Amino acid sequence: MDAIDAARAVVEEHHPDARAAFLGGSVVRGRRTAMSDLDIVVLLHGSPAPYRASLRRGEWPVEMFVHTEATWHAYIQREVRKRRSPLLWMCADGILLFDKDGVGAHLAAEARKLTAAGPPAVSDEEIDDRRYAITDLLDDLVGSTDQSEQLFIATELVRRTGELALAAGGSWSGGGKWLARRLETTAPGLSMRLHDGLREVLAGRIQPLMAVVDEVVEHVGGRLWVGCL
């Protein structure tokens, strides 16, 4: 069973009275892997929404996000403030599986409008907090002689540097694979340079990673240690 048919079958089985449903995620973006699941957003009139469930339909693992129209708006507002909203993107870029009363089309249009507008501006205070944390990690990396410590310090530096680049670039944020995918657009080439820098740390050379991190931090004022936060 293909992804769309499987997603429709899941909704029909669990919520035959649903108002609308979306299929989002990697399977509709042309980035499916052997481990991809079906990300399904379901809109109900009321109870038992909101809830999230993990299940399986045939060969497909399924993540189902069930909302009412009101809880959808509440979740979106909360996530947008954090500049990271998987729910928003599932509805903006996803496939509308069915729409019984127009709510699906309405929310899809709103989701596309919000994603196109971009996330809220990042505050100077948040940028300074990120600079401070990265500066501390860079000092830890220089001072550490333990390979196990260096691994985790460097991994944290890679993540935080990617997040800083997205924040400074006015981009939506993301975690895991979505951090890498957001960086592809906001800072082309940075993910690979961070990847290469991490490999160098594992080989006992910290300077290449430090150079990449410093380059990103310099765009927002450089390292920050002395002063009040």
Short mmCIF file of N, CA and C in Angstrom, two decimals, residues 120-199:
data_model
loop_
_atom_site.label_atom_id
_atom_site.label_comp_id
_atom_site.label_asym_id
_atom_site.label_seq_id
_atom_site.Cartn_x
_atom_site.Cartn_y
_atom_site.Cartn_z
N PRO A 120 9.39 34.61 14.21
CA PRO A 120 9.61 35.89 14.89
C PRO A 120 11.10 36.22 14.94
N ALA A 121 11.40 37.51 14.99
CA ALA A 121 12.80 37.93 15.05
C ALA A 121 13.42 37.45 16.36
N VAL A 122 14.67 37.05 16.27
CA VAL A 122 15.40 36.60 17.46
C VAL A 122 15.88 37.84 18.22
N SER A 123 15.84 37.79 19.54
CA SER A 123 16.24 38.94 20.35
C SER A 123 17.76 39.00 20.49
N ASP A 124 18.26 40.21 20.76
CA ASP A 124 19.69 40.37 21.02
C ASP A 124 20.11 39.55 22.24
N GLU A 125 19.23 39.47 23.22
CA GLU A 125 19.54 38.70 24.43
C GLU A 125 19.74 37.22 24.10
N GLU A 126 18.89 36.69 23.24
CA GLU A 126 19.05 35.27 22.88
C GLU A 126 20.32 35.04 22.09
N ILE A 127 20.63 35.94 21.18
CA ILE A 127 21.89 35.81 20.44
C ILE A 127 23.07 35.83 21.39
N ASP A 128 23.06 36.75 22.36
CA ASP A 128 24.16 36.82 23.33
C ASP A 128 24.24 35.55 24.17
N ASP A 129 23.09 34.99 24.55
CA ASP A 129 23.09 33.72 25.30
C ASP A 129 23.75 32.62 24.47
N ARG A 130 23.46 32.59 23.19
CA ARG A 130 24.04 31.56 22.32
C ARG A 130 25.54 31.79 22.14
N ARG A 131 25.94 33.04 21.97
CA ARG A 131 27.37 33.35 21.86
C ARG A 131 28.12 32.91 23.13
N TYR A 132 27.54 33.21 24.26
CA TYR A 132 28.16 32.87 25.54
C TYR A 132 28.34 31.36 25.67
N ALA A 133 27.28 30.59 25.35
CA ALA A 133 27.35 29.13 25.47
C ALA A 133 28.40 28.56 24.52
N ILE A 134 28.47 29.08 23.31
CA ILE A 134 29.44 28.58 22.34
C ILE A 134 30.86 28.95 22.77
N THR A 135 31.04 30.15 23.30
CA THR A 135 32.36 30.55 23.80
C THR A 135 32.83 29.61 24.89
N ASP A 136 31.94 29.26 25.79
CA ASP A 136 32.27 28.35 26.89
C ASP A 136 32.67 26.98 26.35
N LEU A 137 31.94 26.50 25.35
CA LEU A 137 32.26 25.20 24.75
C LEU A 137 33.60 25.23 24.01
N LEU A 138 33.88 26.33 23.32
CA LEU A 138 35.18 26.45 22.65
C LEU A 138 36.33 26.39 23.65
N ASP A 139 36.17 27.08 24.78
CA ASP A 139 37.20 27.03 25.82
C ASP A 139 37.34 25.61 26.38
N ASP A 140 36.21 24.93 26.55
CA ASP A 140 36.26 23.54 27.04
C ASP A 140 37.00 22.64 26.05
N LEU A 141 36.76 22.87 24.76
CA LEU A 141 37.40 22.04 23.75
C LEU A 141 38.91 22.25 23.75
N VAL A 142 39.34 23.49 23.87
CA VAL A 142 40.77 23.78 23.93
C VAL A 142 41.41 23.16 25.15
N GLY A 143 40.71 23.21 26.27
CA GLY A 143 41.29 22.74 27.53
C GLY A 143 41.25 21.25 27.73
N SER A 144 40.40 20.55 26.97
CA SER A 144 40.23 19.11 27.20
C SER A 144 41.33 18.29 26.53
N THR A 145 41.81 17.30 27.25
CA THR A 145 42.77 16.34 26.69
C THR A 145 42.18 14.93 26.64
N ASP A 146 40.90 14.83 26.96
CA ASP A 146 40.21 13.54 27.00
C ASP A 146 39.39 13.39 25.73
N GLN A 147 39.64 12.34 24.95
CA GLN A 147 38.96 12.16 23.67
C GLN A 147 37.45 11.99 23.82
N SER A 148 37.04 11.32 24.89
CA SER A 148 35.60 11.15 25.11
C SER A 148 34.94 12.50 25.37
N GLU A 149 35.58 13.33 26.19
CA GLU A 149 35.05 14.67 26.44
C GLU A 149 35.02 15.48 25.15
N GLN A 150 36.08 15.41 24.38
CA GLN A 150 36.15 16.18 23.15
C GLN A 150 35.02 15.81 22.19
N LEU A 151 34.69 14.52 22.13
CA LEU A 151 33.61 14.08 21.26
C LEU A 151 32.31 14.79 21.60
N PHE A 152 31.95 14.80 22.89
CA PHE A 152 30.67 15.38 23.27
C PHE A 152 30.69 16.90 23.24
N ILE A 153 31.83 17.50 23.56
CA ILE A 153 31.95 18.95 23.44
C ILE A 153 31.78 19.36 21.98
N ALA A 154 32.48 18.66 21.09
CA ALA A 154 32.44 19.01 19.67
C ALA A 154 31.04 18.79 19.09
N THR A 155 30.39 17.71 19.48
CA THR A 155 29.03 17.45 18.99
C THR A 155 28.08 18.55 19.43
N GLU A 156 28.20 18.99 20.67
CA GLU A 156 27.37 20.07 21.17
C GLU A 156 27.68 21.38 20.44
N LEU A 157 28.94 21.61 20.13
CA LEU A 157 29.32 22.80 19.37
C LEU A 157 28.70 22.80 17.98
N VAL A 158 28.71 21.66 17.34
CA VAL A 158 28.12 21.55 16.00
C VAL A 158 26.64 21.91 16.05
N ARG A 159 25.93 21.33 17.01
CA ARG A 159 24.49 21.60 17.11
C ARG A 159 24.21 23.07 17.40
N ARG A 160 24.89 23.61 18.40
CA ARG A 160 24.64 24.99 18.80
C ARG A 160 25.05 25.99 17.71
N THR A 161 26.11 25.68 16.99
CA THR A 161 26.53 26.56 15.91
C THR A 161 25.52 26.56 14.78
N GLY A 162 24.99 25.39 14.45
CA GLY A 162 23.94 25.32 13.44
C GLY A 162 22.71 26.11 13.85
N GLU A 163 22.31 25.98 15.11
CA GLU A 163 21.14 26.71 15.61
C GLU A 163 21.39 28.21 15.59
N LEU A 164 22.60 28.64 15.94
CA LEU A 164 22.93 30.06 15.90
C LEU A 164 22.87 30.59 14.47
N ALA A 165 23.38 29.84 13.52
CA ALA A 165 23.34 30.27 12.13
C ALA A 165 21.91 30.45 11.64
N LEU A 166 21.02 29.54 12.03
CA LEU A 166 19.61 29.67 11.65
C LEU A 166 18.97 30.88 12.30
N ALA A 167 19.23 31.07 13.61
CA ALA A 167 18.65 32.21 14.31
C ALA A 167 19.14 33.52 13.72
N ALA A 168 20.44 33.62 13.48
CA ALA A 168 21.00 34.85 12.92
C ALA A 168 20.52 35.11 11.51
N GLY A 169 20.21 34.03 10.78
CA GLY A 169 19.74 34.17 9.40
C GLY A 169 18.25 34.38 9.28
N GLY A 170 17.54 34.45 10.42
CA GLY A 170 16.10 34.65 10.38
C GLY A 170 15.33 33.46 9.89
N SER A 171 15.90 32.28 10.04
CA SER A 171 15.29 31.05 9.52
C SER A 171 14.52 30.33 10.61
N TRP A 172 13.58 29.51 10.16
CA TRP A 172 12.96 28.54 11.06
C TRP A 172 14.02 27.59 11.57
N SER A 173 13.87 27.15 12.81
CA SER A 173 14.82 26.21 13.38
C SER A 173 14.32 24.78 13.19
N GLY A 174 15.15 23.84 13.59
CA GLY A 174 14.78 22.44 13.48
C GLY A 174 15.72 21.59 14.30
N GLY A 175 15.33 20.37 14.55
CA GLY A 175 16.17 19.45 15.30
C GLY A 175 16.52 18.24 14.45
N GLY A 176 17.64 17.58 14.80
CA GLY A 176 18.03 16.38 14.07
C GLY A 176 18.23 16.66 12.59
N LYS A 177 17.61 15.84 11.76
CA LYS A 177 17.77 15.99 10.31
C LYS A 177 17.25 17.32 9.81
N TRP A 178 16.26 17.88 10.54
CA TRP A 178 15.70 19.15 10.09
C TRP A 178 16.64 20.31 10.35
N LEU A 179 17.52 20.18 11.31
CA LEU A 179 18.55 21.20 11.49
C LEU A 179 19.44 21.24 10.26
N ALA A 180 19.85 20.07 9.78
CA ALA A 180 20.68 20.01 8.58
C ALA A 180 19.93 20.54 7.36
N ARG A 181 18.67 20.20 7.24
CA ARG A 181 17.90 20.62 6.07
C ARG A 181 17.65 22.12 6.06
N ARG A 182 17.38 22.69 7.22
CA ARG A 182 17.21 24.14 7.29
C ARG A 182 18.52 24.85 6.93
N LEU A 183 19.63 24.30 7.36
CA LEU A 183 20.92 24.92 7.06
C LEU A 183 21.23 24.88 5.57
N GLU A 184 20.73 23.88 4.86
CA GLU A 184 20.97 23.80 3.43
C GLU A 184 20.53 25.07 2.72
N THR A 185 19.42 25.65 3.21
CA THR A 185 18.87 26.86 2.59
C THR A 185 19.47 28.12 3.18
N THR A 186 19.59 28.16 4.50
CA THR A 186 20.02 29.38 5.18
C THR A 186 21.52 29.61 5.07
N ALA A 187 22.28 28.55 5.20
CA ALA A 187 23.75 28.68 5.17
C ALA A 187 24.34 27.53 4.36
N PRO A 188 24.21 27.58 3.04
CA PRO A 188 24.69 26.47 2.19
C PRO A 188 26.16 26.15 2.46
N GLY A 189 26.43 24.88 2.62
CA GLY A 189 27.79 24.42 2.84
C GLY A 189 28.19 24.33 4.29
N LEU A 190 27.44 24.98 5.20
CA LEU A 190 27.85 24.99 6.60
C LEU A 190 27.75 23.60 7.23
N SER A 191 26.71 22.87 6.93
CA SER A 191 26.56 21.52 7.51
C SER A 191 27.77 20.65 7.18
N MET A 192 28.22 20.68 5.93
CA MET A 192 29.34 19.85 5.55
C MET A 192 30.63 20.33 6.21
N ARG A 193 30.79 21.62 6.34
CA ARG A 193 31.99 22.14 7.01
C ARG A 193 32.00 21.76 8.49
N LEU A 194 30.84 21.79 9.14
CA LEU A 194 30.75 21.35 10.53
C LEU A 194 31.03 19.85 10.63
N HIS A 195 30.49 19.11 9.67
CA HIS A 195 30.73 17.66 9.62
C HIS A 195 32.22 17.37 9.50
N ASP A 196 32.87 18.07 8.58
CA ASP A 196 34.31 17.85 8.38
C ASP A 196 35.09 18.27 9.63
N GLY A 197 34.67 19.36 10.27
CA GLY A 197 35.34 19.79 11.49
C GLY A 197 35.22 18.79 12.60
N LEU A 198 34.04 18.16 12.73
CA LEU A 198 33.86 17.14 13.75
C LEU A 198 34.75 15.93 13.48
N ARG A 199 34.87 15.54 12.23
CA ARG A 199 35.76 14.43 11.87
C ARG A 199 37.21 14.75 12.27
#
